Coordinates of C-alpha atoms in Angstrom, one line a residue:
M1 CA 97.9 104.3 49.9
L2 CA 101.4 102.7 49.6
A3 CA 101.8 104.1 46.1
V4 CA 100.8 107.5 47.2
A5 CA 103.2 107.4 50.2
A6 CA 106.0 106.2 48.0
S7 CA 105.5 108.8 45.3
S8 CA 105.1 111.5 47.9
G9 CA 108.3 110.6 49.6
N10 CA 110.2 110.5 46.3
F11 CA 108.8 113.8 45.2
T12 CA 109.6 115.5 48.5
T13 CA 113.1 114.2 48.5
A14 CA 113.7 115.4 45.0
L15 CA 112.2 118.8 45.7
A16 CA 114.3 119.1 48.8
R17 CA 117.5 118.4 46.9
S18 CA 116.7 121.4 44.6
A19 CA 115.3 123.7 47.3
D20 CA 117.7 126.4 46.3
G21 CA 116.4 126.4 42.8
F22 CA 112.8 126.4 44.1
Y23 CA 113.4 129.7 45.7
D24 CA 115.6 131.3 43.1
L25 CA 113.9 134.5 42.2
P26 CA 115.8 136.6 39.6
A27 CA 116.3 140.2 40.8
F28 CA 114.4 142.9 38.9
G29 CA 114.3 146.7 39.0
N30 CA 115.9 149.0 41.5
I31 CA 113.5 148.9 44.5
S32 CA 112.3 145.8 46.3
L33 CA 109.8 145.3 49.1
L34 CA 109.3 142.1 51.0
H35 CA 105.9 141.6 52.7
I36 CA 104.6 139.5 55.5
T37 CA 101.2 139.8 57.2
D38 CA 98.9 138.2 59.7
C39 CA 101.6 135.9 61.2
H40 CA 99.5 135.6 64.3
A41 CA 102.6 134.8 66.4
Q42 CA 103.3 131.5 64.7
L43 CA 107.0 131.1 65.4
L44 CA 107.1 127.4 64.5
P45 CA 106.1 125.7 61.3
I46 CA 102.4 124.7 61.2
Y47 CA 99.7 123.1 59.0
F48 CA 97.2 125.6 57.6
R49 CA 94.2 124.7 55.5
E50 CA 93.0 127.4 53.1
P51 CA 89.2 128.0 52.9
N52 CA 86.9 126.0 50.6
I53 CA 84.2 128.7 51.2
N54 CA 85.1 132.3 50.6
I55 CA 82.1 133.9 49.0
G56 CA 82.1 137.1 47.0
L57 CA 79.0 139.0 46.1
G58 CA 78.1 142.0 44.1
Q59 CA 81.2 143.5 42.5
S60 CA 83.3 140.8 44.1
L61 CA 81.2 137.9 42.6
N62 CA 83.5 135.3 41.1
K63 CA 86.6 137.5 41.3
T64 CA 89.8 137.4 43.3
P65 CA 90.1 137.0 46.3
H66 CA 86.8 135.1 46.3
L67 CA 88.0 132.1 44.3
V68 CA 88.7 128.8 45.9
G69 CA 89.7 125.3 44.9
E70 CA 89.9 124.4 41.3
K71 CA 88.5 127.8 40.2
L72 CA 91.5 129.5 41.9
L73 CA 93.9 127.1 40.2
K74 CA 92.4 127.8 36.8
A75 CA 92.4 131.5 37.3
F76 CA 96.1 131.6 38.1
G77 CA 97.3 128.8 35.9
I78 CA 98.4 126.5 38.8
R79 CA 98.5 122.8 38.1
P80 CA 96.6 120.5 40.5
G81 CA 98.7 118.3 42.7
T82 CA 101.6 120.7 42.9
P83 CA 103.2 122.5 45.9
D84 CA 101.5 125.7 44.8
A85 CA 98.1 124.0 44.7
Y86 CA 98.7 122.9 48.3
A87 CA 99.8 126.3 49.3
F88 CA 96.9 128.2 47.8
T89 CA 93.9 125.8 48.1
S90 CA 92.3 123.3 50.4
L91 CA 92.2 120.6 47.7
D92 CA 93.1 117.1 48.9
F93 CA 94.5 118.8 52.0
E94 CA 95.3 115.8 54.1
N95 CA 97.3 114.1 51.4
A96 CA 99.0 117.3 50.3
A97 CA 99.9 118.2 53.8
R98 CA 101.5 114.8 54.4
T99 CA 103.4 115.2 51.1
Y100 CA 104.7 118.7 51.3
G101 CA 104.8 119.1 55.1
K102 CA 104.4 122.1 57.3
V103 CA 104.6 125.7 56.3
G104 CA 106.0 128.9 57.8
G105 CA 108.1 129.1 60.9
F106 CA 110.1 132.2 61.7
A107 CA 113.5 130.4 61.5
H108 CA 112.7 129.2 58.0
L109 CA 111.2 132.6 57.0
S110 CA 114.3 134.3 58.2
T111 CA 116.5 132.1 56.0
L112 CA 114.3 133.0 53.0
V113 CA 114.2 136.7 53.8
K114 CA 118.0 136.7 53.9
K115 CA 118.2 134.8 50.6
I116 CA 115.9 137.2 48.8
R117 CA 117.6 140.3 50.3
A118 CA 121.0 139.0 49.2
S119 CA 119.9 139.5 45.6
R120 CA 118.2 142.7 46.3
P121 CA 120.4 145.2 48.2
G122 CA 118.4 147.6 50.2
A123 CA 115.2 145.7 50.1
L124 CA 112.7 146.7 52.8
L125 CA 110.7 144.2 54.9
L126 CA 107.1 145.3 55.6
D127 CA 104.9 143.7 58.3
G128 CA 101.2 144.2 57.8
G129 CA 100.2 143.5 61.4
D130 CA 98.4 140.8 63.4
T131 CA 101.8 139.7 64.5
W132 CA 101.8 139.9 68.3
Q133 CA 98.7 137.8 68.8
G134 CA 97.7 134.2 68.2
T135 CA 99.6 131.9 70.5
A136 CA 100.1 131.2 74.2
T137 CA 103.6 132.6 74.3
A138 CA 102.5 135.8 72.6
L139 CA 99.7 136.2 75.1
W140 CA 101.8 135.3 78.1
T141 CA 104.7 137.6 77.1
K142 CA 102.4 140.4 76.0
G143 CA 103.7 140.1 72.5
Q144 CA 107.4 140.4 73.5
D145 CA 108.3 137.1 71.8
M146 CA 107.0 138.5 68.5
V147 CA 108.5 142.0 69.0
D148 CA 111.9 140.4 69.4
A149 CA 111.4 138.0 66.5
G150 CA 110.3 140.8 64.2
K151 CA 113.3 142.9 65.0
L152 CA 115.6 139.9 64.4
L153 CA 113.8 139.1 61.1
G154 CA 114.7 142.6 60.0
V155 CA 111.2 144.3 59.8
D156 CA 111.6 147.9 58.6
V157 CA 108.0 149.1 58.6
M158 CA 104.8 147.8 60.4
T159 CA 101.2 148.6 60.9
G160 CA 98.7 146.9 63.2
H161 CA 95.3 145.4 64.3
W162 CA 95.3 142.6 66.9
E163 CA 98.3 144.3 68.5
F164 CA 95.9 146.9 69.9
T165 CA 94.2 144.2 72.0
L166 CA 97.2 144.2 74.2
G167 CA 96.1 147.7 75.1
A168 CA 97.1 151.2 74.0
E169 CA 99.9 151.6 76.6
R170 CA 101.6 148.3 75.7
V171 CA 101.6 149.2 72.0
K172 CA 103.0 152.7 72.7
Q173 CA 105.6 151.1 75.0
V174 CA 106.9 148.8 72.2
V175 CA 106.8 151.6 69.5
N176 CA 108.6 154.1 71.7
N177 CA 111.2 151.7 73.1
D178 CA 111.7 148.4 71.3
F179 CA 111.1 149.9 67.9
K180 CA 112.9 153.2 68.4
D181 CA 115.4 153.8 65.6
K182 CA 114.7 150.2 64.3
V183 CA 111.1 149.8 63.1
D184 CA 108.7 152.4 61.8
F185 CA 105.2 151.8 63.1
V186 CA 102.9 153.7 60.7
A187 CA 99.1 154.3 60.7
Q188 CA 97.5 157.3 59.0
N189 CA 94.0 156.4 60.3
I190 CA 94.6 156.4 64.0
K191 CA 94.1 159.7 65.8
T192 CA 93.2 161.0 69.2
N193 CA 89.6 161.3 70.1
D194 CA 90.0 164.8 71.6
F195 CA 92.0 166.9 69.1
G196 CA 92.4 164.5 66.2
D197 CA 96.2 164.3 66.5
Q198 CA 98.1 161.5 64.9
V199 CA 98.9 158.7 67.4
F200 CA 101.6 157.2 65.2
Q201 CA 103.5 158.6 62.2
P202 CA 101.2 158.3 59.2
Y203 CA 104.0 157.4 56.7
V204 CA 107.7 157.2 56.3
I205 CA 109.9 158.0 53.4
K206 CA 112.8 155.5 52.9
Y207 CA 115.6 155.7 50.4
V208 CA 116.3 152.5 48.5
N209 CA 119.3 152.8 46.2
D210 CA 119.0 156.6 46.5
I211 CA 115.3 156.5 45.3
P212 CA 112.7 157.9 47.8
I213 CA 109.8 155.6 48.5
A214 CA 106.9 156.5 50.8
I215 CA 105.2 153.8 52.8
I216 CA 101.8 154.9 54.3
G217 CA 100.3 152.9 57.1
Q218 CA 96.6 151.8 57.2
A219 CA 95.7 150.0 60.5
F220 CA 92.5 148.0 60.7
P221 CA 89.7 150.6 60.4
Y222 CA 87.2 148.8 62.6
T223 CA 89.4 147.8 65.6
P224 CA 87.1 149.5 68.2
I225 CA 84.1 147.6 66.7
A226 CA 85.6 144.1 66.1
N227 CA 87.6 144.2 69.3
P228 CA 87.0 145.7 72.8
R229 CA 86.7 149.5 72.7
Y230 CA 88.0 149.8 76.3
M231 CA 91.4 148.6 75.2
I232 CA 92.0 151.7 73.1
P233 CA 89.6 154.2 74.6
D234 CA 91.3 157.4 73.5
W235 CA 91.9 156.6 69.8
S236 CA 89.7 156.8 66.7
F237 CA 90.1 154.7 63.7
G238 CA 88.2 154.5 60.4
I239 CA 89.1 154.1 56.7
Q240 CA 89.7 157.8 56.0
D241 CA 90.5 157.6 52.3
D242 CA 90.2 161.4 52.0
N243 CA 93.1 161.8 54.4
M244 CA 94.9 159.0 52.5
Q245 CA 94.7 161.1 49.3
L246 CA 96.1 164.1 51.1
L247 CA 99.0 162.0 52.4
V248 CA 99.7 160.5 49.0
N249 CA 99.8 164.0 47.5
E250 CA 102.0 165.2 50.3
A251 CA 104.5 162.3 49.9
R252 CA 104.7 163.0 46.2
A253 CA 105.3 166.6 46.9
K254 CA 108.2 165.7 49.1
G255 CA 109.8 163.8 46.3
A256 CA 108.6 160.2 46.7
Q257 CA 108.9 158.4 43.4
V258 CA 107.1 155.3 44.7
V259 CA 104.1 155.3 47.0
V260 CA 103.0 152.1 48.7
V261 CA 100.2 151.6 51.3
L262 CA 100.9 149.0 54.0
S263 CA 97.3 148.1 54.7
H264 CA 95.3 146.0 57.2
N265 CA 92.0 146.9 55.5
G266 CA 91.2 143.5 54.0
T267 CA 91.3 142.9 50.3
D268 CA 87.8 144.1 49.3
V269 CA 88.3 147.3 51.2
D270 CA 91.8 147.7 49.6
L271 CA 90.2 147.3 46.1
K272 CA 87.6 150.0 46.8
M273 CA 90.3 152.3 48.2
A274 CA 92.5 151.7 45.2
G275 CA 89.7 152.9 42.9
R276 CA 89.0 156.0 45.0
V277 CA 92.5 157.2 45.8
S278 CA 94.9 158.0 43.0
G279 CA 98.7 158.1 43.1
I280 CA 99.3 154.8 45.0
D281 CA 101.6 152.4 43.1
A282 CA 100.7 149.4 45.2
I283 CA 98.6 148.4 48.3
M284 CA 100.2 145.5 50.2
G285 CA 97.3 144.3 52.2
G286 CA 96.4 142.0 55.1
H287 CA 93.6 141.1 57.5
T288 CA 91.5 138.8 55.3
H289 CA 94.3 136.2 55.1
D290 CA 94.0 135.9 51.3
G291 CA 96.9 134.2 49.7
I292 CA 96.7 135.9 46.3
P293 CA 99.2 134.5 43.7
A294 CA 99.2 137.7 41.5
P295 CA 98.3 141.3 42.0
I296 CA 94.9 142.7 41.2
I297 CA 95.1 145.8 38.9
V298 CA 92.7 148.6 39.8
K299 CA 92.2 151.5 37.5
N300 CA 91.7 155.0 38.9
T301 CA 91.9 158.6 37.9
G302 CA 95.7 158.7 38.3
G303 CA 96.3 155.5 36.4
Q304 CA 96.3 152.2 38.2
T305 CA 97.2 150.6 41.6
L306 CA 98.2 147.0 42.2
V307 CA 96.6 145.3 45.2
T308 CA 98.1 142.3 46.9
N309 CA 97.5 140.2 50.0
A310 CA 100.1 137.9 51.5
G311 CA 98.1 135.2 53.3
S312 CA 98.7 134.4 57.0
N313 CA 100.6 132.5 59.6
G314 CA 104.0 133.1 58.1
K315 CA 103.0 130.9 55.2
F316 CA 104.0 133.3 52.5
L317 CA 106.5 136.0 51.7
G318 CA 105.5 138.6 49.1
V319 CA 108.2 140.0 46.9
M320 CA 107.5 143.2 44.9
D321 CA 110.1 144.6 42.6
F322 CA 109.8 148.1 41.1
E323 CA 111.6 149.5 38.1
V324 CA 111.8 153.2 38.6
K325 CA 113.0 155.6 35.8
G326 CA 112.5 159.3 35.3
G327 CA 111.1 159.7 38.8
H328 CA 108.2 157.2 38.5
V329 CA 107.5 153.5 38.3
V330 CA 107.7 152.1 34.8
D331 CA 107.3 148.3 35.7
I332 CA 106.5 146.0 38.6
K333 CA 107.0 142.3 39.1
Y334 CA 105.5 140.4 42.0
K335 CA 105.8 136.9 43.4
L336 CA 104.1 135.4 46.5
L337 CA 106.4 132.7 47.7
P338 CA 105.0 129.8 49.8
V339 CA 107.3 129.1 52.8
F340 CA 107.7 125.3 52.8
S341 CA 109.5 124.6 56.0
N342 CA 110.9 121.2 55.0
L343 CA 112.7 122.9 52.0
I344 CA 114.4 125.7 53.9
E345 CA 117.1 125.3 56.5
P346 CA 116.1 127.2 59.7
D347 CA 118.2 130.2 60.5
A348 CA 120.3 129.4 63.5
E349 CA 120.1 132.8 65.2
M350 CA 116.3 132.9 64.9
A351 CA 116.0 129.2 66.0
T352 CA 118.0 130.1 69.1
L353 CA 115.6 133.0 69.9
I354 CA 112.6 130.8 69.4
N355 CA 113.9 128.1 71.7
K356 CA 114.7 130.7 74.4
V357 CA 111.2 132.2 74.2
R358 CA 109.5 128.8 74.4
A359 CA 111.6 127.1 77.0
P360 CA 109.7 128.3 80.1
Y361 CA 106.4 127.1 78.7
E362 CA 107.4 124.0 76.7
A363 CA 106.2 121.4 79.1
K364 CA 102.8 123.1 79.7
L365 CA 102.2 123.6 76.0
A366 CA 103.1 120.0 75.1
E367 CA 100.3 118.4 77.3
K368 CA 98.4 115.9 75.1
L369 CA 94.7 116.5 75.7
A370 CA 93.2 114.1 73.2
V371 CA 93.7 112.6 69.7
T372 CA 91.7 113.8 66.7
E373 CA 90.2 111.2 64.2
G374 CA 89.5 114.0 61.7
T375 CA 91.1 117.0 60.2
L376 CA 90.7 120.1 62.4
Y377 CA 90.7 123.5 60.8
R378 CA 89.1 127.0 61.2
R379 CA 89.3 129.1 58.0
D380 CA 86.0 129.2 56.2
N381 CA 83.2 131.8 55.9
F382 CA 80.8 129.9 58.1
N383 CA 82.4 127.3 60.2
G384 CA 85.4 125.0 60.5
T385 CA 85.9 121.7 62.2
F386 CA 88.0 123.2 65.0
D387 CA 85.3 125.9 65.5
Q388 CA 82.7 123.1 65.7
L389 CA 84.8 121.4 68.4
I390 CA 84.8 124.7 70.4
L391 CA 81.0 125.0 70.0
D392 CA 80.5 121.4 71.1
A393 CA 82.7 122.0 74.2
L394 CA 80.8 125.2 75.1
M395 CA 77.4 123.6 74.8
E396 CA 78.3 120.5 76.8
V397 CA 80.4 122.1 79.5
K398 CA 78.2 125.1 80.0
G399 CA 74.9 123.2 79.6
A400 CA 73.7 125.5 76.8
D401 CA 71.0 125.1 74.1
V402 CA 73.0 127.2 71.7
A403 CA 76.6 128.3 71.4
F404 CA 78.3 131.2 69.6
S405 CA 82.0 131.4 68.7
P406 CA 83.6 134.3 66.9
G407 CA 84.4 134.2 63.2
F408 CA 88.1 134.5 63.7
R409 CA 90.3 133.8 60.7
W410 CA 93.4 132.9 62.7
G411 CA 94.0 129.4 64.0
T412 CA 96.2 126.5 62.7
S413 CA 95.1 123.1 61.4
L414 CA 95.7 119.5 62.6
L415 CA 95.8 116.3 60.6
Q416 CA 93.9 113.1 61.2
G417 CA 95.6 111.1 64.0
E418 CA 97.5 114.0 65.5
A419 CA 97.5 114.6 69.3
I420 CA 95.7 117.8 70.3
T421 CA 97.9 119.6 72.7
L422 CA 97.3 122.6 74.9
E423 CA 99.3 124.6 72.5
H424 CA 96.9 123.7 69.7
V425 CA 94.0 124.9 71.8
M426 CA 95.7 128.1 72.6
E427 CA 96.4 128.7 68.9
Q428 CA 92.6 128.9 68.5
T429 CA 91.8 130.9 71.6
A430 CA 94.7 133.0 72.8
I431 CA 93.2 136.5 73.2
T432 CA 93.2 139.1 76.0
Y433 CA 89.4 138.8 76.5
P434 CA 88.8 135.0 76.7
Q435 CA 86.0 134.8 79.2
T436 CA 83.2 132.4 78.5
T437 CA 79.6 133.4 79.2
L438 CA 76.2 131.7 79.6
T439 CA 73.3 134.1 78.8
E440 CA 69.6 133.7 78.4
M441 CA 68.5 135.1 75.0
T442 CA 65.2 135.1 73.2
G443 CA 65.0 133.6 69.7
E444 CA 64.5 137.1 68.3
T445 CA 67.8 138.3 70.0
I446 CA 69.6 135.3 68.6
K447 CA 68.4 136.0 65.1
T448 CA 69.4 139.7 65.5
I449 CA 72.9 138.8 66.5
M450 CA 73.3 136.4 63.5
E451 CA 71.9 139.0 61.1
D452 CA 74.2 141.7 62.3
V453 CA 77.4 139.6 62.0
C454 CA 76.2 138.2 58.6
D455 CA 75.9 141.8 57.3
N456 CA 79.5 142.5 58.4
L457 CA 80.6 139.7 56.0
F458 CA 78.2 140.2 53.1
N459 CA 77.3 143.9 53.0
A460 CA 77.4 145.0 49.4
D461 CA 79.6 148.0 50.3
P462 CA 83.1 146.8 51.4
Y463 CA 83.5 149.8 53.5
K464 CA 80.7 148.5 55.8
Q465 CA 82.2 145.0 56.2
Q466 CA 83.6 145.3 59.7
G467 CA 85.8 142.3 60.0
G468 CA 85.8 138.5 60.5
D469 CA 83.9 135.6 59.1
M470 CA 80.4 134.6 60.1
I471 CA 79.8 133.9 63.8
R472 CA 80.0 130.1 64.3
V473 CA 76.7 128.8 65.5
G474 CA 76.2 125.6 67.5
G475 CA 72.8 123.9 68.0
I476 CA 70.8 125.9 65.4
N477 CA 70.3 124.9 61.8
Y478 CA 69.4 127.7 59.5
T479 CA 69.2 129.1 56.0
C480 CA 71.3 132.0 54.7
D481 CA 69.8 133.8 51.8
L482 CA 72.7 135.8 50.2
R483 CA 70.3 137.7 47.9
Q484 CA 68.8 139.6 50.8
S485 CA 69.8 142.5 53.0
I486 CA 70.3 142.8 56.7
G487 CA 67.4 141.4 58.7
K488 CA 66.3 139.1 55.9
R489 CA 69.3 136.8 55.3
I490 CA 68.9 134.3 58.3
N491 CA 65.8 132.2 58.0
N492 CA 64.3 128.7 58.9
M493 CA 66.1 128.6 62.3
M494 CA 65.7 125.2 63.8
L495 CA 66.7 123.9 67.3
N496 CA 66.4 120.1 68.0
G497 CA 64.0 119.7 65.1
K498 CA 61.7 122.6 66.2
A499 CA 61.4 126.1 64.9
L500 CA 63.2 128.7 67.1
D501 CA 60.6 130.6 69.0
P502 CA 61.3 134.4 68.8
N503 CA 59.7 134.9 72.2
K504 CA 61.2 131.9 74.1
K505 CA 64.4 132.3 76.1
Y506 CA 67.3 129.9 75.4
K507 CA 70.6 129.3 77.2
V508 CA 73.4 130.6 74.9
A509 CA 77.1 130.0 75.6
G510 CA 79.8 132.2 74.1
W511 CA 83.2 133.7 74.6
A512 CA 85.2 136.8 73.6
S513 CA 82.7 139.3 74.9
L514 CA 83.5 142.9 73.9
S515 CA 82.0 144.2 77.2
E516 CA 84.4 145.3 79.9
G517 CA 84.2 143.4 83.1
A518 CA 83.0 140.1 81.6
T519 CA 83.5 137.2 84.0
G520 CA 83.8 133.4 83.4
E521 CA 86.5 130.8 82.9
P522 CA 88.7 131.3 79.9
I523 CA 87.7 129.5 76.8
W524 CA 90.9 127.5 76.7
D525 CA 90.1 125.9 80.0
V526 CA 86.6 125.0 78.8
V527 CA 88.0 123.3 75.6
A528 CA 90.9 121.7 77.4
D529 CA 88.7 120.1 80.0
Y530 CA 86.3 118.9 77.3
L531 CA 89.2 117.3 75.4
R532 CA 90.7 115.7 78.5
D533 CA 87.3 114.1 79.2
K534 CA 86.8 112.8 75.7
K535 CA 90.4 111.7 75.0
V536 CA 89.4 110.7 71.4
I537 CA 87.7 113.3 69.2
T538 CA 85.6 111.9 66.4
P539 CA 85.5 113.7 63.1
R540 CA 83.5 116.9 63.5
K541 CA 80.9 117.9 60.9
P542 CA 80.7 121.7 60.7
N543 CA 77.3 123.1 61.3
L544 CA 76.8 125.0 58.0
P545 CA 73.8 126.9 56.8
K546 CA 71.8 126.0 53.7
L547 CA 72.9 128.7 51.3
V548 CA 70.4 130.4 49.0
G549 CA 71.6 132.6 46.1
A550 CA 75.1 131.0 46.0
E551 CA 74.6 128.9 42.8
D552 CA 77.7 128.8 40.7
N553 CA 79.6 131.0 43.1
A554 CA 83.4 130.6 42.6
G555 CA 83.9 131.1 46.3
I556 CA 82.5 127.7 47.1
A557 CA 84.4 124.5 46.3

């Protein structure tokens, strides 16, 4: 341990001395786009553990983005034990995190954006959404902290998803006032329910070094399904790739020499869209939090489209450079830069804004609730240790036999020995519909719910995958057969050593109900009370299913 600590310290110090070189990215071409997505309101540097389970099936089997661990390193030529291995995988996470430190932070990201822009005059900064949600300050300020931070960061174009859970009126208020003449909010697939009018501009044409580039927005297609419908009652969403083709053609007809889609579809949906819609040079995607080191090339009738995804939590900055000649793209270079916060000086102006935003809440957020004896994380297809902690709290506090917790992908990580603060709890739970529930359900209903959510994740058609990872399940052990279709995947359900009775009623605790008017104490109060009572949190073992049909799957480390 001493040897590891010594070598880690020396390496970090040496790397810090050459931080400028680490982020030297030679300029290329005549148009540059910078891309962030799924920041989830993380203004400060954080730890974030990448998944060790991210399963791909069917056409996605053993292909990017469904590669994890050593298989991902091999596919992209990344050496184990390096900063990039830490950024892109969960391998040896505890040691790597202590070696390389925290990632992200808007003050550090701001410095990096300015550095890259300095070598690329006119470069545009694109925000893929899920920016105004994910922390206590974002919740309590109705996203204003992130709206102000995004403007200061220099965002030019944005689309959305979790932003809509602040309500339609709040989103329109920001777009029509804070963003006016500063940030273009684009979404071709959001229309009014009554007459099908565009709610936001579908695309914008920007001139970079006198070259017209069209940026088409694609908001999360299943927002009214994955999130409460009553928050955006008058808007329709959907994928709408036929309309996307019409807009690509229209933008080209107006002279656009480059066409880029700023997407919140999720990578698998982007890949299918790239094969169905021609004329798109690149799709810069979000939603699934996939840190993809290099673009995926998709062939279509018009040639090819590059698909990227820039991870989450402010952990990465995507840089795409285009060489445009004769009115079209002749070459593209792309780099996904990890944002190592201990290698980048924080931008003073952004740091001042962050301190101002946090000042009224600092003491409340800093409350130490307990200490964790194991690593706490969320991001995995089926369950994470922080998710398990939430499930345990729900079952104990609510007196439930079973607990459900949503398969959210956002949420930061904690290292062994760290204090769990109220801020950390809010980073797992800060939503506008946080009420907890205790409901009686039959075993048959429980299975139906699990089957439905499982199909959202593993449906063979990406266009029918409606967001999120598998619902986290507490109390029930089960088998998941990935070879089967909906209704047949979840089997061998056991509760306390006995088979779940389809006709018997069980007490089920949950939170984040999509129904309007749900009552119950907020989930953060339930978890915080549980932590205050326990004081020390022993290592959590995630309740994972036994997987069938996942042999040799490159999405499992």
